[in-house]
mmCIF file of C-alpha atoms and ligand atoms in Angstrom:
data_model
loop_
_atom_site.group_PDB
_atom_site.id
_atom_site.type_symbol
_atom_site.label_atom_id
_atom_site.label_comp_id
_atom_site.label_asym_id
_atom_site.label_seq_id
_atom_site.Cartn_x
_atom_site.Cartn_y
_atom_site.Cartn_z
ATOM 1 C CA MET A 11 16.736 23.888 11.459
ATOM 2 C CA ASN A 12 14.635 22.563 14.354
ATOM 3 C CA ILE A 13 11.341 20.650 14.388
ATOM 4 C CA LYS A 14 9.224 23.678 15.165
ATOM 5 C CA THR A 15 10.517 25.794 12.281
ATOM 6 C CA LEU A 16 10.429 22.896 9.847
ATOM 7 C CA LEU A 17 6.803 22.059 10.651
ATOM 8 C CA ASN A 18 5.731 25.681 10.299
ATOM 9 C CA LYS A 19 7.500 26.063 6.960
ATOM 10 C CA THR A 20 6.117 22.789 5.617
ATOM 11 C CA THR A 21 2.568 23.588 6.732
ATOM 12 C CA LYS A 22 2.750 26.886 4.893
ATOM 13 C CA PHE A 23 4.066 25.153 1.772
ATOM 14 C CA PHE A 24 1.308 22.497 1.869
ATOM 15 C CA LYS A 25 -1.308 25.242 2.311
ATOM 16 C CA GLU A 26 -0.035 27.002 -0.811
ATOM 17 C CA LYS A 27 -0.301 23.674 -2.638
ATOM 18 C CA ASN A 28 -3.899 23.176 -1.409
ATOM 19 C CA ILE A 29 -3.121 19.979 0.454
ATOM 20 C CA PRO A 30 -6.249 19.198 2.528
ATOM 21 C CA ASN A 31 -4.718 18.684 6.036
ATOM 22 C CA PRO A 32 -1.455 20.640 5.824
ATOM 23 C CA ARG A 33 -0.361 20.632 9.469
ATOM 24 C CA LEU A 34 -1.405 17.043 10.138
ATOM 25 C CA ASP A 35 0.393 15.737 7.056
ATOM 26 C CA ALA A 36 3.566 17.698 7.873
ATOM 27 C CA GLU A 37 3.553 16.146 11.354
ATOM 28 C CA VAL A 38 2.735 12.584 10.296
ATOM 29 C CA LEU A 39 5.492 12.578 7.672
ATOM 30 C CA LEU A 40 8.064 13.909 10.121
ATOM 31 C CA ALA A 41 7.062 11.753 13.090
ATOM 32 C CA ASP A 42 7.294 8.657 10.908
ATOM 33 C CA LEU A 43 10.695 9.704 9.533
ATOM 34 C CA LEU A 44 12.100 10.309 13.029
ATOM 35 C CA ASP A 45 10.356 7.181 14.301
ATOM 36 C CA MET A 46 8.640 9.006 17.139
ATOM 37 C CA GLU A 47 5.008 9.433 18.111
ATOM 38 C CA ARG A 48 3.411 12.571 16.681
ATOM 39 C CA ILE A 49 2.864 14.046 20.141
ATOM 40 C CA LYS A 50 6.612 13.724 20.829
ATOM 41 C CA LEU A 51 7.360 16.277 18.091
ATOM 42 C CA TYR A 52 5.997 18.938 20.445
ATOM 43 C CA VAL A 53 8.181 17.842 23.320
ATOM 44 C CA ASN A 54 11.205 17.944 21.004
ATOM 45 C CA PHE A 55 10.442 21.225 19.217
ATOM 46 C CA ASP A 56 14.066 22.422 19.563
ATOM 47 C CA TYR A 57 15.643 19.229 18.224
ATOM 48 C CA PRO A 58 18.056 20.200 15.444
ATOM 49 C CA LEU A 59 17.535 17.979 12.404
ATOM 50 C CA THR A 60 20.545 16.412 10.743
ATOM 51 C CA LYS A 61 21.323 17.089 7.110
ATOM 52 C CA ASP A 62 20.236 13.589 6.108
ATOM 53 C CA GLU A 63 16.953 13.898 7.972
ATOM 54 C CA LEU A 64 16.251 17.203 6.258
ATOM 55 C CA THR A 65 17.024 15.769 2.818
ATOM 56 C CA GLU A 66 14.784 12.780 3.402
ATOM 57 C CA TYR A 67 11.986 14.926 4.775
ATOM 58 C CA ARG A 68 12.152 17.267 1.782
ATOM 59 C CA GLU A 69 11.761 14.271 -0.548
ATOM 60 C CA ARG A 70 8.647 13.236 1.369
ATOM 61 C CA VAL A 71 7.226 16.755 1.254
ATOM 62 C CA VAL A 72 7.729 16.948 -2.514
ATOM 63 C CA ARG A 73 5.911 13.624 -2.984
ATOM 64 C CA ARG A 74 3.005 14.788 -0.821
ATOM 65 C CA ALA A 75 2.805 18.096 -2.711
ATOM 66 C CA LYS A 76 2.325 15.986 -5.847
ATOM 67 C CA ARG A 77 -0.706 14.487 -4.077
ATOM 68 C CA GLU A 78 0.751 11.126 -3.274
ATOM 69 C CA ALA A 79 -1.119 9.666 -0.258
ATOM 70 C CA VAL A 80 0.662 10.040 3.099
ATOM 71 C CA SER A 81 0.343 6.281 3.705
ATOM 72 C CA TYR A 82 2.117 5.400 0.468
ATOM 73 C CA ILE A 83 4.959 7.712 1.491
ATOM 74 C CA THR A 84 5.329 6.320 5.017
ATOM 75 C CA GLY A 85 4.427 2.753 3.984
ATOM 76 C CA HIS A 86 2.094 2.373 6.958
ATOM 77 C CA LYS A 87 -1.550 2.787 7.892
ATOM 78 C CA GLU A 88 -3.291 2.227 11.202
ATOM 79 C CA PHE A 89 -6.553 0.278 11.123
ATOM 80 C CA MET A 90 -8.492 -1.007 14.155
ATOM 81 C CA SER A 91 -5.541 0.145 16.319
ATOM 82 C CA LEU A 92 -3.183 -2.186 14.444
ATOM 83 C CA ASP A 93 -0.338 -1.171 12.146
ATOM 84 C CA PHE A 94 -0.422 -2.335 8.523
ATOM 85 C CA GLU A 95 2.168 -2.110 5.822
ATOM 86 C CA VAL A 96 0.822 -0.548 2.649
ATOM 87 C CA GLU A 97 2.336 -0.022 -0.757
ATOM 88 C CA LYS A 98 1.508 1.412 -4.146
ATOM 89 C CA GLY A 99 -0.696 -0.888 -6.195
ATOM 90 C CA VAL A 100 -2.822 -1.897 -3.208
ATOM 91 C CA LEU A 101 -5.742 0.073 -1.713
ATOM 92 C CA ILE A 102 -5.009 1.958 1.521
ATOM 93 C CA PRO A 103 -7.352 0.843 4.351
ATOM 94 C CA ARG A 104 -10.015 3.479 5.105
ATOM 95 C CA PRO A 105 -11.149 4.501 8.591
ATOM 96 C CA GLU A 106 -14.803 4.057 7.483
ATOM 97 C CA THR A 107 -14.146 0.363 6.980
ATOM 98 C CA GLU A 108 -13.452 -0.054 10.698
ATOM 99 C CA LEU A 109 -17.229 0.135 11.140
ATOM 100 C CA LEU A 110 -17.596 -3.036 9.054
ATOM 101 C CA VAL A 111 -15.127 -4.893 11.284
ATOM 102 C CA GLU A 112 -16.762 -3.568 14.470
ATOM 103 C CA SER A 113 -20.239 -4.606 13.284
ATOM 104 C CA ILE A 114 -18.974 -8.102 12.485
ATOM 105 C CA LEU A 115 -17.331 -8.414 15.920
ATOM 106 C CA ASP A 116 -20.655 -7.363 17.509
ATOM 107 C CA TYR A 117 -22.500 -9.958 15.423
ATOM 108 C CA PHE A 118 -20.249 -12.837 16.501
ATOM 109 C CA GLU A 119 -20.561 -11.757 20.115
ATOM 110 C CA GLU A 120 -24.367 -11.617 19.950
ATOM 111 C CA GLU A 121 -24.567 -14.949 18.150
ATOM 112 C CA GLU A 122 -22.021 -16.424 20.566
ATOM 113 C CA ILE A 123 -19.917 -17.761 17.706
ATOM 114 C CA GLU A 124 -16.377 -18.042 19.079
ATOM 115 C CA ALA A 125 -14.496 -19.912 16.398
ATOM 116 C CA PRO A 126 -15.951 -18.802 13.063
ATOM 117 C CA ASN A 127 -14.838 -19.944 9.666
ATOM 118 C CA ILE A 128 -14.388 -16.750 7.640
ATOM 119 C CA VAL A 129 -13.668 -15.967 3.993
ATOM 120 C CA GLU A 130 -12.683 -12.493 2.823
ATOM 121 C CA VAL A 131 -12.891 -11.577 -0.846
ATOM 122 C CA GLY A 132 -10.284 -9.007 -1.912
ATOM 123 C CA PRO A 133 -8.332 -8.368 1.289
ATOM 124 C CA GLY A 134 -5.888 -5.932 -0.375
ATOM 125 C CA SER A 135 -3.469 -5.158 2.454
ATOM 126 C CA GLY A 136 -5.268 -7.636 4.739
ATOM 127 C CA ALA A 137 -6.637 -5.002 7.141
ATOM 128 C CA ILE A 138 -10.124 -6.546 7.502
ATOM 129 C CA MET A 139 -9.141 -10.210 7.802
ATOM 130 C CA ILE A 140 -6.153 -9.524 10.035
ATOM 131 C CA SER A 141 -8.070 -7.314 12.453
ATOM 132 C CA LEU A 142 -10.834 -9.953 12.580
ATOM 133 C CA GLY A 143 -8.181 -12.603 13.203
ATOM 134 C CA HIS A 144 -6.571 -10.473 15.894
ATOM 135 C CA TYR A 145 -9.781 -9.699 17.789
ATOM 136 C CA LEU A 146 -11.272 -13.202 17.306
ATOM 137 C CA PRO A 147 -8.431 -15.420 18.555
ATOM 138 C CA LYS A 148 -10.161 -18.658 17.491
ATOM 139 C CA ALA A 149 -11.285 -17.617 14.017
ATOM 140 C CA LYS A 150 -9.968 -19.346 10.907
ATOM 141 C CA ILE A 151 -9.774 -17.024 7.928
ATOM 142 C CA LEU A 152 -9.105 -17.454 4.222
ATOM 143 C CA GLY A 153 -8.484 -14.429 2.003
ATOM 144 C CA ILE A 154 -8.823 -14.571 -1.780
ATOM 145 C CA ASP A 155 -7.531 -11.739 -3.956
ATOM 146 C CA ILE A 156 -7.191 -11.498 -7.724
ATOM 147 C CA SER A 157 -4.151 -9.210 -7.399
ATOM 148 C CA GLN A 158 -0.826 -10.964 -6.836
ATOM 149 C CA LYS A 159 0.498 -7.775 -5.263
ATOM 150 C CA ALA A 160 -2.354 -7.781 -2.747
ATOM 151 C CA VAL A 161 -1.815 -11.479 -1.960
ATOM 152 C CA LYS A 162 1.847 -10.792 -1.208
ATOM 153 C CA LEU A 163 1.103 -7.758 0.939
ATOM 154 C CA THR A 164 -1.636 -9.516 2.917
ATOM 155 C CA ARG A 165 0.756 -12.424 3.504
ATOM 156 C CA LYS A 166 3.395 -9.986 4.779
ATOM 157 C CA ASN A 167 0.906 -8.376 7.161
ATOM 158 C CA ILE A 168 -0.354 -11.773 8.397
ATOM 159 C CA LYS A 169 3.236 -12.605 9.270
ATOM 160 C CA LYS A 170 3.810 -9.240 10.929
ATOM 161 C CA HIS A 171 0.832 -9.913 13.203
ATOM 162 C CA GLU A 172 1.903 -13.534 13.770
ATOM 163 C CA LEU A 173 -1.350 -15.043 12.554
ATOM 164 C CA GLU A 174 0.054 -17.562 10.035
ATOM 165 C CA ASP A 175 -1.430 -20.529 11.878
ATOM 166 C CA ARG A 176 -5.037 -19.399 11.399
ATOM 167 C CA LEU A 177 -4.978 -16.982 8.456
ATOM 168 C CA LYS A 178 -4.208 -17.861 4.825
ATOM 169 C CA VAL A 179 -4.434 -15.973 1.569
ATOM 170 C CA ASN A 180 -4.533 -17.217 -2.024
ATOM 171 C CA LYS A 181 -4.835 -15.755 -5.472
ATOM 172 C CA GLY A 182 -8.217 -16.230 -7.106
ATOM 173 C CA ASP A 183 -11.242 -14.648 -8.715
ATOM 174 C CA LEU A 184 -13.865 -13.906 -6.020
ATOM 175 C CA LEU A 185 -15.058 -17.198 -4.470
ATOM 176 C CA GLN A 186 -14.231 -19.277 -7.550
ATOM 177 C CA PRO A 187 -11.572 -21.388 -5.758
ATOM 178 C CA LEU A 188 -14.218 -22.567 -3.246
ATOM 179 C CA LEU A 189 -17.095 -23.238 -5.617
ATOM 180 C CA LYS A 190 -15.785 -26.661 -6.639
ATOM 181 C CA ARG A 191 -16.219 -27.952 -3.098
ATOM 182 C CA ASP A 192 -19.586 -29.265 -2.105
ATOM 183 C CA THR A 193 -19.349 -28.036 1.490
ATOM 184 C CA GLN A 194 -21.243 -25.079 2.864
ATOM 185 C CA ASN A 195 -19.317 -24.462 6.046
ATOM 186 C CA VAL A 196 -18.550 -20.728 6.038
ATOM 187 C CA ASP A 197 -19.896 -18.566 8.896
ATOM 188 C CA LEU A 198 -19.016 -15.264 7.244
ATOM 189 C CA VAL A 199 -18.223 -13.982 3.786
ATOM 190 C CA VAL A 200 -16.904 -10.435 4.063
ATOM 191 C CA SER A 201 -15.784 -8.056 1.346
ATOM 192 C CA ASN A 202 -15.030 -4.436 0.594
ATOM 193 C CA PRO A 203 -15.133 -4.868 -3.171
ATOM 194 C CA PRO A 204 -14.575 -2.189 -5.810
ATOM 195 C CA TYR A 205 -17.868 -0.285 -5.950
ATOM 196 C CA ILE A 206 -17.273 3.125 -7.509
ATOM 197 C CA SER A 207 -19.384 3.808 -10.610
ATOM 198 C CA ASP A 208 -17.785 4.896 -13.881
ATOM 199 C CA GLU A 209 -19.191 8.387 -13.365
ATOM 200 C CA ASP A 210 -17.817 8.754 -9.812
ATOM 201 C CA MET A 211 -14.431 7.384 -10.937
ATOM 202 C CA GLU A 212 -14.015 10.604 -12.929
ATOM 203 C CA ASN A 213 -14.289 12.772 -9.830
ATOM 204 C CA LEU A 214 -11.964 11.068 -7.363
ATOM 205 C CA GLN A 215 -9.513 13.067 -5.251
ATOM 206 C CA PRO A 216 -6.025 13.182 -6.836
ATOM 207 C CA GLU A 217 -4.662 10.860 -4.097
ATOM 208 C CA VAL A 218 -7.358 8.253 -4.742
ATOM 209 C CA LYS A 219 -6.742 8.427 -8.506
ATOM 210 C CA LYS A 220 -3.256 7.041 -7.768
ATOM 211 C CA GLU A 221 -4.750 3.950 -6.081
ATOM 212 C CA PRO A 222 -5.405 0.789 -8.103
ATOM 213 C CA LYS A 223 -8.482 0.934 -10.316
ATOM 214 C CA LEU A 224 -8.901 -2.794 -9.772
ATOM 215 C CA ALA A 225 -9.726 -2.060 -6.115
ATOM 216 C CA LEU A 226 -12.055 0.872 -6.813
ATOM 217 C CA ALA A 227 -13.940 0.605 -10.106
ATOM 218 C CA GLY A 228 -17.204 -1.326 -9.915
ATOM 219 C CA GLY A 229 -18.335 -0.855 -13.515
ATOM 220 C CA LYS A 230 -21.068 1.361 -14.932
ATOM 221 C CA ASP A 231 -23.343 1.372 -11.861
ATOM 222 C CA GLY A 232 -20.645 0.311 -9.387
ATOM 223 C CA LEU A 233 -22.497 -2.948 -8.670
ATOM 224 C CA GLU A 234 -20.787 -5.344 -11.085
ATOM 225 C CA VAL A 235 -18.704 -7.203 -8.527
ATOM 226 C CA TYR A 236 -21.604 -7.553 -6.062
ATOM 227 C CA LYS A 237 -23.735 -9.142 -8.783
ATOM 228 C CA LYS A 238 -21.175 -11.948 -9.164
ATOM 229 C CA LEU A 239 -20.196 -12.197 -5.524
ATOM 230 C CA ILE A 240 -23.650 -12.363 -3.897
ATOM 231 C CA PRO A 241 -24.768 -15.585 -5.652
ATOM 232 C CA GLN A 242 -21.308 -17.152 -5.149
ATOM 233 C CA ALA A 243 -21.430 -16.408 -1.425
ATOM 234 C CA GLY A 244 -24.796 -18.174 -1.311
ATOM 235 C CA SER A 245 -23.019 -21.393 -2.370
ATOM 236 C CA VAL A 246 -20.344 -21.371 0.337
ATOM 237 C CA LEU A 247 -22.175 -19.948 3.388
ATOM 238 C CA LYS A 248 -23.670 -22.344 5.892
ATOM 239 C CA LYS A 249 -27.364 -22.005 6.762
ATOM 240 C CA GLY A 250 -27.774 -18.828 8.817
ATOM 241 C CA GLY A 251 -24.258 -17.677 7.812
ATOM 242 C CA LEU A 252 -23.581 -13.977 7.341
ATOM 243 C CA LEU A 253 -22.769 -12.029 4.198
ATOM 244 C CA ALA A 254 -21.266 -8.649 5.184
ATOM 245 C CA LEU A 255 -20.348 -6.148 2.482
ATOM 246 C CA GLU A 256 -19.114 -2.603 2.426
ATOM 247 C CA ILE A 257 -21.155 -0.592 -0.105
ATOM 248 C CA GLY A 258 -21.228 2.847 -1.752
ATOM 249 C CA TYR A 259 -23.134 5.778 -0.223
ATOM 250 C CA ASP A 260 -26.106 5.418 -2.608
ATOM 251 C CA GLN A 261 -26.176 1.668 -3.272
ATOM 252 C CA GLY A 262 -28.169 0.338 -0.288
ATOM 253 C CA ASP A 263 -31.637 0.124 -1.823
ATOM 254 C CA ARG A 264 -30.457 -1.327 -5.130
ATOM 255 C CA LEU A 265 -28.361 -3.979 -3.403
ATOM 256 C CA LYS A 266 -31.114 -4.856 -0.923
ATOM 257 C CA LYS A 267 -33.447 -5.487 -3.866
ATOM 258 C CA PHE A 268 -30.811 -7.572 -5.657
ATOM 259 C CA ILE A 269 -30.077 -9.681 -2.566
ATOM 260 C CA ASN A 270 -33.774 -10.267 -1.858
ATOM 261 C CA GLU A 271 -34.437 -11.254 -5.466
ATOM 262 C CA SER A 272 -31.606 -13.792 -5.408
ATOM 263 C CA GLY A 273 -33.890 -15.790 -3.074
ATOM 264 C CA GLU A 274 -30.990 -17.150 -1.024
ATOM 265 C CA TYR A 275 -30.918 -14.681 1.844
ATOM 266 C CA LYS A 276 -33.109 -13.337 4.637
ATOM 267 C CA ASP A 277 -32.817 -10.430 7.122
ATOM 268 C CA VAL A 278 -31.227 -8.063 4.626
ATOM 269 C CA GLU A 279 -30.118 -4.965 6.491
ATOM 270 C CA ILE A 280 -28.554 -1.731 5.236
ATOM 271 C CA LYS A 281 -26.297 -0.072 7.806
ATOM 272 C CA GLU A 282 -25.313 3.584 7.710
ATOM 273 C CA ASP A 283 -22.091 5.254 8.802
ATOM 274 C CA TYR A 284 -21.758 8.161 11.249
ATOM 275 C CA ASN A 285 -22.610 10.583 8.430
ATOM 276 C CA GLY A 286 -25.922 8.847 7.773
ATOM 277 C CA LYS A 287 -24.740 7.407 4.438
ATOM 278 C CA ASP A 288 -25.227 3.793 3.330
ATOM 279 C CA ARG A 289 -22.012 2.021 4.264
ATOM 280 C CA MET A 290 -22.675 -1.716 4.650
ATOM 281 C CA ILE A 291 -25.210 -4.382 3.881
ATOM 282 C CA PHE A 292 -25.670 -7.547 5.940
ATOM 283 C CA ALA A 293 -27.743 -10.584 4.971
ATOM 284 C CA SER A 294 -28.177 -14.098 6.379
ATOM 285 C CA LYS A 295 -28.202 -17.245 4.274
ATOM 286 C CA LYS A 296 -31.675 -18.835 4.387
ATOM 287 C CA GLU A 297 -32.181 -21.942 6.506
ATOM 288 C CA LYS A 298 -34.330 -23.779 3.913
HETATM 289 N N1 LIG B 313 -14.201 3.926 0.145
HETATM 290 C C1 LIG B 313 -13.338 3.958 -0.969
HETATM 291 C C2 LIG B 313 -13.265 5.362 -1.523
HETATM 292 O O1 LIG B 313 -14.255 6.059 -1.534
HETATM 293 C C3 LIG B 313 -13.790 2.984 -2.041
HETATM 294 C C4 LIG B 313 -13.403 1.619 -1.717
HETATM 295 C C5 LIG B 313 -14.011 0.624 -2.648
HETATM 296 O O2 LIG B 313 -14.321 0.841 -3.826
HETATM 297 N N2 LIG B 313 -14.182 -0.516 -2.114
HETATM 298 O O3 LIG B 313 -12.231 5.806 -1.925
#
């Protein structure tokens, strides 16, 4: 069997199983298995697959048909043009979250802050903090995650990107490990916390249902983690420092109100994604 026939057969099978992007998934799974770029599959259409390759590919196809995420099968996900290892038990980085990183990079450029002191709450695989560390070569970044699995994976990805001298990650509950200190020296607190409401948790795609609840579920209204995190961030940010959070599509107004009422922030700004949905909220620590 050659690449062309195999891809056609697999696409047809995925279609029958109602897999959302049948052709793309068939290609990504095969390109990763053969360790070639996806575009190269087309150049090598006549390549005859070995028996072992076919067996391994079939195993992957069966897993995908059972709605396991492609990234969990390949063990990789690209984010901000960088490659990250991912594994079951840790949230897969989402393309939408790249907008959060891009907006933060724009902010530091506008403010001419070259060597920021950054804290990320809940890095998961480390995609946000590592891409910030990569694109801001003088930044110092601490990640704090409550999941030991996430801490280990972030550490692995920090090493993979050779950022161990400036990036660290520890286990902890939100910003708790920093609250004992009396110093307010953080330029940025960033987080993509769990924010899905109990009701929306019921209606997740089958792939997303296999991701850790700890990284997704934000309680009844989806805002539980923000309500703890926002006041904590106020105690570690320096005057004028930035709080940058990813948020759910319908949470902007409620969070803006909550942040304003906390009395610790100014310039609260909801930012939308390319679909016009609430995606992030930024706020600056007051100078008082
Ligand atoms: N954007 C993710 C999703 O919709 C949710 C991530 C989160 O809760 N932080 O699957």
